[in-house]
């Protein structure tokens, strides 16, 4: 197991609750490395043979073979993917929260009186242990200050710039390279087979839209996430624009995921992928439909190549990772497939050596 | 001009405000006539030659010709259509409001104490003049009672049944046949040219989704409308389901249209079509983008084949139709194209004789 000394090692539930405030903006292409888009003629090339890979192959065959009793016409094929911990690294802290903390100096520069006001003062101090101890309410203040109050276009510009320059502390790479290559292959395999792939994330809808097309090949309109309201208004010259408001429209986590799916997609997915208790209701909702169903949970059991965390691995639940024993039991009972990162994946990232 | 003696001749602003409560559900195919889907090898076959038709042709050429300075790659092509009065008949009353009034007896049957409670008592009386005089608050009560409190699936089933059986009083046809054939041709022409077509309606998102695919060829996820929240829960047997709640998430009218577009689509349309003040902000927002832009407004000036209403025709604004003189002036000033139903359209409906 990877030891964890991150200064931002906050309680996951705090993170999730805080994510409720993450708002939104117009997506665009991000000029990042194209490694994440690596394709292969062999479907699921980074997957070891086993029950997880087989479940994907069986599901696609059942839904796309016209002779199958469970055939689904192409226009009915929908697959939903959680993001944090399912498509990219979430441990020890959500990348979007790093973005918010990194934006604090710019916010204070614009509004200097915040300099001596908590929680901004603590963030500016650089005392990482103190930052890690910020309360939920304090964290929300940071999210609101860094994710709202600006135009949709300004937010997009700032987020794009950050994503281009910021690097994680362990791999020293842009966050947009910390994508699970096997999951990219699943998305691509499903798309090649006529599925419309959606991200359904507790993270900010506008934040994820900034890179979804470049990183996942998913257009902005297929990103469902926690979303705040915007307010239509006019610049002095009469040009209209939208301002991001601290008003929560959709908390796209737990029960909010099927609710968000209904709002944004309007029909039940045939397949859903997650990794935590935040995805439970989405998988239940997906599983309750007719015909072939595929529900999968990524288990973080690879402390060497990524991280190992969560009670299902006998590890404490106090940090990130709410893949609880109860969720594990529900998965077993309902026939959901648990993906072992350690055993099912030949490699984790596109930049890993090929197996 | 068509005289108007409808019992449901309510104030349009009342209707629009009331629509704020209209919620949502999973779309599906509706077994209606396929007349509305009539296609033709000739693009815009039901359009007379003129500036309106030419504006559409010019826009498509500018955005799809690779040699054009205003070329837009296919994945960037988005067109947004208002529904009521732009794609189908809205006069003298929105079809969805007829649905709600028609549902009142069933609601009262389930909850008999409502029988003697206003506004249900008035609706049950069959006194159409009294119904037409219901206040906004009373109308909202009817919308809430008939559009919320049931499961998403139950609502879809009821709405589908109604759409199959109900007929309008003038043409004696299902409402889903009162679609403007020339607008179907525009949508199809845009789709053939790589545009993704969206409905952006003040009407209920869930209601429109019931027939959007069958009637307009627009999948449910491309319907943006006034939307209420849903609540995730479980049946006694453990099966999850969503209940429609009387909680407004998106009032997709006026400024709510660009806000809804940002929430649901995440990028600015290249083209937008409307017919009233409820569409003004959407057209302004669309027009504020770079490159080729197409903003069009349908003018209801054909009292013989459809209806003529609105101040831009010198008619009063007190009923439906908020195509005000101010909107007309803004259109002229900003180069938006006004479509004259009378002069630009060879036929209005698919069931009209071909010209």
XYZ file of C-alpha atoms in Angstrom:
710
model
C 0.000 0.000 0.000
C 1.146 3.480 -0.898
C 1.716 5.596 2.153
C -0.020 8.900 2.086
C 1.593 12.085 3.260
C -0.337 14.534 1.147
C -0.987 17.867 2.764
C -4.413 17.839 1.172
C -5.412 14.572 2.669
C -8.899 15.716 3.518
C -11.884 13.730 4.479
C -13.560 12.466 1.362
C -17.025 13.169 2.612
C -16.036 16.756 3.203
C -14.785 16.862 -0.360
C -17.954 15.427 -1.745
C -20.151 17.787 0.198
C -17.992 20.667 -0.904
C -18.251 19.598 -4.516
C -21.887 20.536 -4.348
C -20.870 24.095 -5.041
C -18.860 23.437 -8.122
C -20.423 25.312 -11.033
C -19.985 25.444 -14.844
C -18.928 26.873 -18.281
C -18.603 26.379 -21.985
C -16.260 23.550 -22.845
C -13.536 23.713 -25.434
C -10.574 21.784 -26.695
C -7.596 21.647 -24.431
C -4.135 21.575 -25.955
C -2.743 18.746 -23.874
C -0.800 15.641 -24.685
C -2.644 13.227 -26.892
C -1.365 10.215 -24.963
C -4.724 9.813 -23.329
C -6.317 9.262 -26.694
C -4.066 6.341 -27.563
C -6.053 3.862 -29.547
C -5.488 0.291 -30.503
C -6.932 -2.102 -33.017
C -7.366 -4.662 -30.256
C -10.331 -3.802 -28.053
C -9.550 -3.546 -24.351
C -5.833 -4.061 -25.039
C -4.809 -2.981 -21.532
C -7.134 -5.469 -19.863
C -6.067 -8.868 -18.643
C -8.369 -11.728 -19.514
C -10.747 -12.349 -16.660
C -14.292 -11.882 -15.464
C -14.218 -8.071 -15.692
C -13.047 -7.952 -19.295
C -15.427 -10.776 -20.141
C -18.376 -8.905 -18.608
C -17.723 -5.970 -20.937
C -17.385 -8.179 -24.014
C -20.530 -10.142 -23.124
C -22.550 -6.979 -22.546
C -21.539 -5.452 -25.860
C -22.267 -8.672 -27.711
C -25.696 -9.032 -26.081
C -26.742 -5.466 -26.875
C -25.345 -5.135 -30.396
C -25.919 -8.556 -31.966
C -29.162 -8.252 -33.932
C -29.885 -11.891 -33.216
C -29.635 -11.335 -29.483
C -32.790 -11.298 -27.372
C -31.241 -8.332 -25.558
C -30.387 -6.349 -28.679
C -30.634 -2.577 -28.166
C -31.017 -0.323 -31.220
C -28.068 2.089 -31.528
C -30.103 5.160 -30.582
C -30.934 3.495 -27.258
C -27.356 2.752 -26.197
C -26.190 4.884 -23.282
C -23.232 4.387 -20.951
C -22.486 6.562 -17.900
C -19.086 6.974 -16.255
C -18.260 8.491 -12.914
C -15.010 10.450 -13.170
C -13.040 10.786 -9.905
C -11.544 7.411 -9.040
C -13.243 5.789 -12.036
C -11.609 7.572 -14.981
C -8.747 9.390 -13.283
C -6.897 9.585 -9.999
C -8.883 10.998 -7.054
C -6.448 10.170 -4.255
C -5.396 11.908 -2.079
C -7.435 14.908 -3.224
C -9.728 15.761 -6.104
C -7.881 17.683 -8.789
C -10.601 20.292 -8.924
C -10.070 21.090 -5.254
C -6.372 21.610 -5.986
C -7.471 24.025 -8.699
C -9.596 25.947 -6.207
C -6.783 26.162 -3.658
C -4.368 27.269 -6.367
C -6.775 30.022 -7.405
C -6.929 31.588 -3.939
C -3.988 34.007 -4.444
C -5.623 35.425 -7.580
C -8.920 35.834 -5.753
C -7.201 37.653 -2.887
C -5.313 39.877 -5.297
C -8.630 41.021 -6.724
C -10.159 41.483 -3.284
C -7.237 42.282 -0.913
C -9.351 42.484 2.212
C -9.674 38.667 2.052
C -5.962 38.444 2.859
C -6.601 38.405 6.577
C -9.909 36.582 6.454
C -10.230 32.845 7.033
C -10.057 30.457 5.307
C -8.147 32.457 2.711
C -5.502 33.445 5.234
C -4.723 29.808 5.977
C -4.533 28.849 2.315
C -2.179 31.766 1.636
C 0.027 30.770 4.581
C 1.191 27.707 2.714
C 0.741 25.670 5.887
C -0.475 22.514 4.260
C -1.378 20.765 7.459
C -3.610 23.677 8.409
C -5.184 23.660 4.955
C -5.914 19.971 5.293
C -7.807 20.715 8.496
C -10.164 23.315 7.017
C -13.768 22.668 7.890
C -16.434 21.892 5.347
C -17.845 25.400 5.689
C -14.419 26.937 5.125
C -13.787 24.756 2.117
C -17.129 25.769 0.654
C -16.106 29.404 0.983
C -13.046 28.647 -1.120
C -15.065 26.807 -3.731
C -17.590 29.618 -3.985
C -14.860 32.268 -4.199
C -12.890 30.459 -6.888
C -15.685 28.897 -8.962
C -18.380 31.563 -9.010
C -18.750 35.277 -9.527
C -16.928 35.322 -12.850
C -18.174 34.951 -16.387
C -18.443 31.507 -17.866
C -15.772 32.480 -20.404
C -13.345 33.772 -17.781
C -13.707 30.602 -15.749
C -13.048 28.460 -18.775
C -9.929 30.444 -19.612
C -8.537 30.142 -16.080
C -9.286 26.445 -15.749
C -7.735 25.708 -19.117
C -4.580 27.595 -18.208
C -4.300 25.742 -14.908
C -4.833 22.345 -16.493
C -2.073 23.086 -18.979
C 0.455 24.112 -16.327
C -0.378 22.339 -13.067
C 1.259 19.019 -12.220
C 0.469 16.463 -9.575
C 3.042 15.864 -6.865
C 3.574 12.131 -7.343
C 3.888 11.618 -11.096
C 4.872 15.213 -11.908
C 2.462 15.217 -14.808
C -0.576 17.280 -15.792
C -3.684 15.964 -14.106
C -5.177 15.279 -17.519
C -2.570 12.549 -18.019
C -3.597 10.701 -14.862
C -6.346 8.956 -16.770
C -6.881 5.220 -16.540
C -5.960 3.852 -19.955
C -8.167 0.740 -19.571
C -11.202 2.947 -18.985
C -10.419 5.014 -22.083
C -10.442 1.716 -23.949
C -13.842 0.782 -22.503
C -15.300 4.131 -23.544
C -13.858 3.798 -27.005
C -15.021 0.203 -27.352
C -18.536 1.195 -26.353
C -18.559 4.145 -28.764
C -17.340 1.993 -31.630
C -20.296 -0.221 -30.821
C -22.800 2.596 -31.041
C -23.001 3.655 -27.409
C -23.232 7.291 -26.448
C -20.807 7.772 -23.556
C -21.543 10.228 -20.761
C -19.568 11.402 -17.774
C -21.781 11.594 -14.679
C -19.602 13.161 -12.017
C -19.908 14.688 -8.574
C -17.280 17.137 -9.798
C -18.124 20.457 -11.363
C -19.853 20.167 -14.709
C -18.142 23.275 -16.072
C -14.735 22.160 -14.846
C -14.880 18.733 -16.458
C -16.242 20.183 -19.689
C -13.029 22.157 -20.134
C -11.104 18.956 -20.944
C -13.722 16.250 -21.573
C -13.446 16.288 -25.339
C -9.672 16.323 -25.501
C -9.098 13.827 -22.703
C -12.036 11.439 -22.964
C -13.399 12.134 -26.444
C -16.654 13.162 -24.753
C -18.286 16.390 -25.985
C -19.295 18.975 -23.395
C -23.004 18.249 -23.745
C -22.325 14.680 -22.589
C -20.868 15.802 -19.283
C -23.339 15.701 -16.397
C -21.920 17.099 -13.190
C -22.590 19.138 -10.126
C -23.847 22.397 -11.537
C -24.581 25.856 -10.277
C -26.878 28.365 -11.863
C -25.732 31.093 -14.197
C -27.164 34.563 -14.651
C -27.713 36.141 -18.038
C -26.694 39.782 -18.334
C -25.167 42.356 -20.647
C -21.784 44.020 -20.888
C -21.852 47.803 -21.195
C -21.621 47.488 -24.969
C -24.761 45.368 -25.015
C -23.066 42.011 -25.533
C -24.767 39.313 -23.471
C -22.824 36.995 -21.177
C -23.394 34.484 -18.383
C -22.097 34.825 -14.840
C -21.496 31.771 -12.640
C -23.604 32.023 -9.516
C -23.207 30.394 -6.075
C -26.590 28.752 -6.489
C -26.677 24.972 -6.571
C -28.876 23.456 -9.283
C -27.691 19.873 -9.253
C -25.632 18.081 -6.603
C -24.636 15.240 -8.893
C -23.634 12.735 -6.244
C -25.380 9.704 -4.707
C -29.154 10.053 -5.363
C -28.288 13.173 -7.343
C -26.721 10.999 -10.043
C -29.900 9.312 -11.291
C -31.690 12.632 -10.804
C -29.015 14.345 -12.892
C -29.209 11.614 -15.512
C -32.933 12.166 -15.822
C -32.518 15.932 -16.095
C -29.648 15.945 -18.543
C -30.005 12.703 -20.522
C -33.645 11.822 -20.014
C -33.271 8.069 -20.188
C -31.783 5.263 -18.192
C -28.256 4.138 -19.108
C -27.646 0.539 -20.131
C -24.242 0.564 -18.482
C -22.739 2.492 -15.576
C -19.253 2.650 -14.098
C -18.263 3.949 -10.683
C -15.947 3.346 -7.755
C -17.616 4.555 -4.578
C -20.747 5.047 -2.550
C -21.374 8.181 -4.565
C -22.126 5.919 -7.524
C -24.381 3.417 -5.764
C -27.713 4.965 -6.760
C -26.571 5.411 -10.362
C -25.685 1.732 -10.577
C -28.954 0.720 -8.910
C -30.922 2.910 -11.319
C -29.034 1.519 -14.294
C -29.517 -2.027 -13.075
C -33.278 -1.602 -12.689
C -33.842 -1.323 -16.441
C -34.839 -4.083 -18.836
C -32.541 -6.154 -20.999
C -28.780 -6.428 -20.796
C -27.181 -4.357 -18.052
C -23.590 -3.694 -17.105
C -22.685 -2.248 -13.725
C -18.999 -2.011 -12.811
C -17.040 -0.695 -9.845
C -13.336 0.121 -9.932
C -11.570 -1.186 -6.825
C -8.437 0.738 -5.845
C -6.326 -2.195 -4.745
C -3.061 -1.301 -6.451
C -0.936 0.661 -3.985
C 2.115 0.208 -6.127
C 0.934 1.500 -9.493
C -1.777 3.810 -8.119
C -3.327 3.713 -4.633
C -5.021 1.204 -2.352
C -7.781 2.539 -0.160
C -11.230 1.831 1.231
C -12.750 -0.630 3.670
C -13.293 -3.227 0.959
C -9.510 -3.592 1.095
C -9.549 -3.683 4.855
C -8.317 -0.077 4.880
C -9.880 2.745 6.840
C -12.610 4.841 5.269
C -11.533 8.066 6.894
C -9.743 9.563 3.921
C -10.825 9.254 0.286
C -12.596 6.164 -0.903
C -16.053 5.177 0.153
C -15.988 1.756 -1.479
C -17.348 0.331 1.729
C -17.854 -3.293 2.617
C -21.601 -2.666 2.285
C -21.155 -1.496 -1.299
C -18.948 -4.482 -2.001
C -21.629 -6.782 -0.613
C -24.344 -5.092 -2.670
C -22.214 -5.488 -5.796
C -21.802 -9.208 -5.143
C -25.485 -9.663 -4.417
C -26.658 -7.794 -7.515
C -24.141 -9.187 -9.935
C -22.235 -5.952 -10.414
C -18.688 -6.515 -11.606
C -15.803 -5.351 -9.445
C -12.723 -4.334 -11.420
C -9.457 -5.023 -9.616
C -6.962 -2.418 -10.770
C -4.218 -4.713 -9.654
C -5.391 -7.856 -11.412
C -7.582 -6.707 -14.289
C -5.434 -3.923 -15.707
C -2.163 -4.534 -17.546
C -1.321 -0.894 -17.164
C -2.950 1.988 -15.376
C -1.876 5.027 -17.402
C -1.078 5.618 -21.041
C 2.438 6.618 -19.961
C 3.030 3.271 -18.228
C 5.128 0.817 -20.140
C 2.972 -1.462 -22.227
C 2.675 -4.918 -20.730
C -57.431 37.083 -39.530
C -58.802 34.074 -37.725
C -61.250 35.043 -35.043
C -60.581 33.537 -31.686
C -63.336 32.158 -29.510
C -61.382 29.577 -27.610
C -62.500 28.990 -24.058
C -58.845 28.637 -23.104
C -57.885 31.981 -24.449
C -55.707 32.860 -21.497
C -53.176 35.566 -21.145
C -49.935 34.422 -22.637
C -47.839 35.825 -19.854
C -49.898 33.867 -17.396
C -49.229 30.760 -19.447
C -45.527 31.382 -19.593
C -45.248 32.027 -15.889
C -47.301 28.929 -15.265
C -45.055 26.876 -17.479
C -42.321 27.408 -14.949
C -43.739 24.502 -13.033
C -43.723 22.037 -15.823
C -41.468 19.108 -14.917
C -39.980 16.015 -16.696
C -39.546 12.253 -17.609
C -37.903 9.644 -19.722
C -38.674 10.061 -23.389
C -39.763 7.318 -25.729
C -41.126 6.757 -29.164
C -44.677 7.760 -29.726
C -46.781 5.736 -32.141
C -48.172 8.661 -34.098
C -48.559 9.392 -37.748
C -45.321 9.682 -39.615
C -46.579 12.559 -41.721
C -44.488 14.955 -39.743
C -41.371 13.133 -40.802
C -42.014 13.622 -44.480
C -38.745 14.100 -46.214
C -37.830 15.347 -49.609
C -34.787 15.246 -51.798
C -35.123 18.978 -52.317
C -33.963 20.908 -49.255
C -36.510 23.350 -47.867
C -39.127 22.155 -50.370
C -41.968 23.890 -48.535
C -40.211 27.262 -48.576
C -40.823 29.928 -51.162
C -37.754 31.575 -52.604
C -37.007 34.720 -50.678
C -34.757 36.286 -48.086
C -35.696 33.839 -45.321
C -34.930 30.717 -47.345
C -31.797 32.387 -48.688
C -30.586 33.214 -45.170
C -30.751 29.514 -44.262
C -28.955 28.414 -47.415
C -26.266 31.078 -46.991
C -25.687 30.161 -43.354
C -25.292 26.472 -44.108
C -22.944 27.175 -46.986
C -20.797 29.513 -44.879
C -20.470 27.062 -42.002
C -19.990 23.829 -43.940
C -17.850 24.816 -46.933
C -14.279 24.012 -45.948
C -13.090 26.894 -48.064
C -15.267 29.341 -46.165
C -13.681 31.747 -43.692
C -16.613 30.960 -41.420
C -16.311 27.176 -41.662
C -17.341 25.380 -38.449
C -16.124 21.818 -37.860
C -19.038 19.365 -37.611
C -18.618 18.790 -33.868
C -19.124 22.516 -33.305
C -22.417 22.844 -35.168
C -25.384 23.482 -32.873
C -28.863 24.773 -33.706
C -31.530 25.600 -31.105
C -35.279 25.723 -31.750
C -37.993 27.133 -29.570
C -41.080 24.927 -29.772
C -44.419 26.680 -29.094
C -45.195 28.955 -32.014
C -41.908 28.094 -33.710
C -42.276 24.370 -34.400
C -45.957 23.832 -33.695
C -49.166 25.726 -33.036
C -49.311 27.638 -29.745
C -52.490 29.609 -30.356
C -54.881 29.944 -28.615
C -53.412 27.838 -25.811
C -50.314 25.736 -25.285
C -51.036 22.067 -25.892
C -49.389 21.125 -22.633
C -51.837 23.305 -20.718
C -54.692 21.473 -22.448
C -53.078 18.268 -21.241
C -53.020 19.570 -17.671
C -56.672 20.648 -17.786
C -57.646 17.308 -19.298
C -55.865 15.512 -16.464
C -57.839 17.245 -13.726
C -60.667 14.670 -13.552
C -58.144 11.867 -12.996
C -56.402 13.860 -10.282
C -59.702 14.514 -8.532
C -60.684 10.877 -8.810
C -57.531 9.979 -6.904
C -58.065 12.721 -4.332
C -61.857 13.283 -4.165
C -61.684 16.091 -1.624
C -60.347 18.322 -4.431
C -63.767 18.099 -6.084
C -65.038 21.111 -4.186
C -61.737 22.965 -4.014
C -60.776 25.705 -6.450
C -59.464 25.779 -9.078
C -60.305 22.105 -9.613
C -63.999 22.755 -9.084
C -64.058 25.274 -11.918
C -62.172 23.011 -14.301
C -64.557 20.146 -13.517
C -67.569 22.400 -14.112
C -66.828 22.493 -17.800
C -67.490 26.236 -17.761
C -64.854 27.195 -20.259
C -65.213 30.904 -19.776
C -64.586 30.477 -16.060
C -61.582 28.277 -16.777
C -60.180 30.927 -19.075
C -60.367 33.411 -16.227
C -58.365 31.350 -13.732
C -55.602 33.342 -12.091
C -51.925 32.546 -12.456
C -51.841 31.109 -8.951
C -54.813 28.860 -9.698
C -53.295 27.717 -12.958
C -50.073 26.850 -11.161
C -52.027 24.668 -8.773
C -53.351 22.737 -11.746
C -49.900 22.364 -13.283
C -48.423 21.159 -10.010
C -51.267 18.704 -9.425
C -51.120 17.230 -12.916
C -47.375 17.295 -13.626
C -45.797 16.379 -10.303
C -46.198 13.865 -7.520
C -46.109 10.854 -9.815
C -43.242 8.702 -11.006
C -41.403 9.706 -14.126
C -42.643 6.509 -15.776
C -46.293 7.100 -14.846
C -46.153 10.631 -16.213
C -44.642 9.422 -19.461
C -47.368 6.804 -19.834
C -50.183 9.298 -19.228
C -48.750 11.954 -21.526
C -48.204 9.410 -24.283
C -51.757 8.163 -23.998
C -53.133 11.701 -24.141
C -51.029 12.660 -27.136
C -52.307 9.617 -28.997
C -55.972 10.367 -28.316
C -56.405 14.115 -27.863
C -57.313 16.293 -30.816
C -57.265 20.036 -31.249
C -60.584 21.792 -31.790
C -59.815 23.498 -35.098
C -58.119 20.857 -37.253
C -59.479 17.844 -35.340
C -56.064 16.267 -35.405
C -53.589 15.091 -32.759
C -51.472 17.970 -31.522
C -48.386 16.186 -32.778
C -49.602 16.733 -36.334
C -49.817 20.500 -35.900
C -46.133 20.810 -36.690
C -44.828 23.351 -39.165
C -43.567 21.338 -42.113
C -41.109 24.061 -43.236
C -39.443 23.983 -39.819
C -39.113 20.197 -39.965
C -37.327 20.739 -43.254
C -34.959 23.284 -41.692
C -34.112 20.876 -38.881
C -33.512 18.086 -41.321
C -31.452 20.265 -43.636
C -29.280 21.336 -40.730
C -28.844 17.762 -39.513
C -27.897 16.544 -42.974
C -25.256 19.258 -42.857
C -23.799 18.057 -39.587
C -25.697 20.246 -37.132
C -26.914 18.870 -33.853
C -30.479 20.133 -33.429
C -31.867 20.995 -30.005
C -35.278 22.052 -28.806
C -35.009 24.858 -26.239
C -38.529 25.369 -24.979
C -40.349 27.165 -22.194
C -42.575 24.098 -22.147
C -41.970 21.141 -19.876
C -38.832 19.215 -20.685
C -40.388 15.887 -19.751
C -43.537 16.593 -21.743
C -41.727 17.455 -24.962
C -39.401 14.497 -24.571
C -42.374 12.146 -24.836
C -42.741 12.908 -28.561
C -39.553 14.743 -29.591
C -37.938 11.789 -31.304
C -41.007 10.659 -33.184
C -42.220 14.120 -34.182
C -39.018 16.100 -34.680
C -36.361 13.404 -34.962
C -34.743 14.923 -31.879
C -33.625 12.495 -29.162
C -34.705 13.188 -25.597
C -31.271 14.325 -24.495
C -31.474 17.149 -27.027
C -34.596 18.616 -25.471
C -33.938 21.509 -23.096
C -37.052 22.743 -21.358
C -38.525 24.026 -18.168
C -37.625 21.338 -15.683
C -38.537 20.434 -12.160
C -36.498 18.324 -9.808
C -37.009 14.623 -9.292
C -36.510 12.573 -6.156
C -34.800 9.216 -6.150
C -36.448 6.560 -4.014
C -37.261 2.866 -3.797
C -40.407 0.818 -4.295
C -41.205 -1.650 -1.532
C -39.478 -4.384 -3.499
C -36.274 -2.339 -3.587
C -36.554 -1.180 -7.188
C -35.436 2.436 -7.525
C -37.567 5.064 -9.233
C -37.794 8.820 -9.671
C -40.713 10.974 -8.519
C -41.488 14.292 -10.176
C -41.331 17.082 -7.609
C -42.917 20.560 -7.573
C -39.455 22.116 -7.341
C -38.377 24.325 -10.218
C -34.820 23.736 -11.450
C -34.889 25.587 -14.735
C -37.430 28.125 -15.971
C -36.408 27.820 -19.588
C -37.876 31.060 -20.857
C -36.384 34.494 -21.638
C -33.021 34.776 -19.815
C -33.568 31.175 -18.720
C -32.992 30.005 -22.288
C -29.302 30.920 -22.556
C -28.905 29.753 -18.959
C -30.560 26.458 -19.863
C -28.417 26.143 -22.961
C -25.300 26.552 -20.858
C -26.496 24.000 -18.317
C -27.685 21.377 -20.764
C -25.580 21.896 -23.895
C -22.571 23.755 -22.562
C -21.823 25.779 -25.675
C -23.303 28.577 -27.680
C -25.501 27.635 -30.636
C -24.591 28.851 -34.115
C -28.234 29.190 -35.053
C -31.401 29.859 -33.074
C -35.073 29.985 -34.029
C -37.907 31.529 -32.064
C -41.107 33.506 -32.397
C -41.593 35.647 -29.308
C -40.117 37.707 -26.526
C -39.405 34.471 -24.696
C -36.749 33.773 -27.321
C -35.094 37.185 -27.367
C -32.217 36.380 -24.989
C -31.526 33.083 -26.758
C -31.200 34.873 -30.072
C -29.036 37.596 -28.533
C -26.782 34.984 -26.935
C -26.540 33.051 -30.190
C -25.809 36.223 -32.119
C -22.983 37.245 -29.781
C -20.745 34.381 -30.908
C -18.027 34.464 -33.553
C -18.350 33.453 -37.178
C -21.515 32.803 -39.141
C -24.714 33.223 -37.159
C -28.347 32.615 -38.013
C -31.136 34.081 -35.909
C -34.700 33.672 -37.134
C -38.126 34.615 -35.835
C -41.382 33.103 -37.065
C -44.030 35.765 -37.593
C -47.605 34.547 -37.255
C -49.151 36.581 -40.036
C -51.266 33.890 -41.676
C -54.735 34.041 -40.175
C -56.118 31.881 -42.937
C -53.827 28.864 -42.812
C -52.835 29.242 -39.131
C -53.228 32.366 -36.966
C -52.290 36.028 -37.072
C -51.417 37.627 -33.766
C -49.038 39.992 -32.017
C -48.313 43.722 -32.086
C -45.866 43.344 -34.963
C -49.003 42.713 -37.017
C -50.758 45.616 -35.426
C -52.749 43.186 -33.309
C -53.134 43.392 -29.555
C -50.636 41.650 -27.287
C -53.162 40.718 -24.658
C -53.600 37.092 -25.637
C -50.844 34.784 -26.932
C -48.015 36.168 -28.970
C -45.359 38.445 -27.579
C -43.750 39.246 -30.919
C -43.826 42.885 -29.938
C -42.907 45.846 -32.059
C -39.772 46.203 -29.896
C -38.700 42.668 -30.762
C -39.421 43.337 -34.409
C -37.276 46.469 -34.237
C -34.426 44.609 -32.520
C -34.576 41.931 -35.200
C -34.301 44.526 -37.945
C -31.472 46.317 -36.177
C -29.452 43.161 -35.511
C -30.007 41.495 -38.838
C -32.174 38.678 -37.525
C -34.384 37.185 -40.200
C -38.146 37.379 -39.800
C -40.008 34.471 -41.378
C -43.419 35.380 -42.734
C -45.597 32.294 -42.455
C -47.847 33.794 -45.085
C -45.186 34.644 -47.643
C -42.256 32.335 -46.924
C -44.070 29.053 -46.473
C -45.725 27.164 -49.322
C -47.571 25.060 -46.808
C -47.834 25.127 -43.052
C -48.516 21.500 -42.134
C -47.551 18.183 -43.632
C -51.258 17.477 -44.134
C -51.729 20.643 -46.205
C -51.891 20.128 -49.933
C -48.491 20.454 -51.492
C -48.107 23.744 -53.308
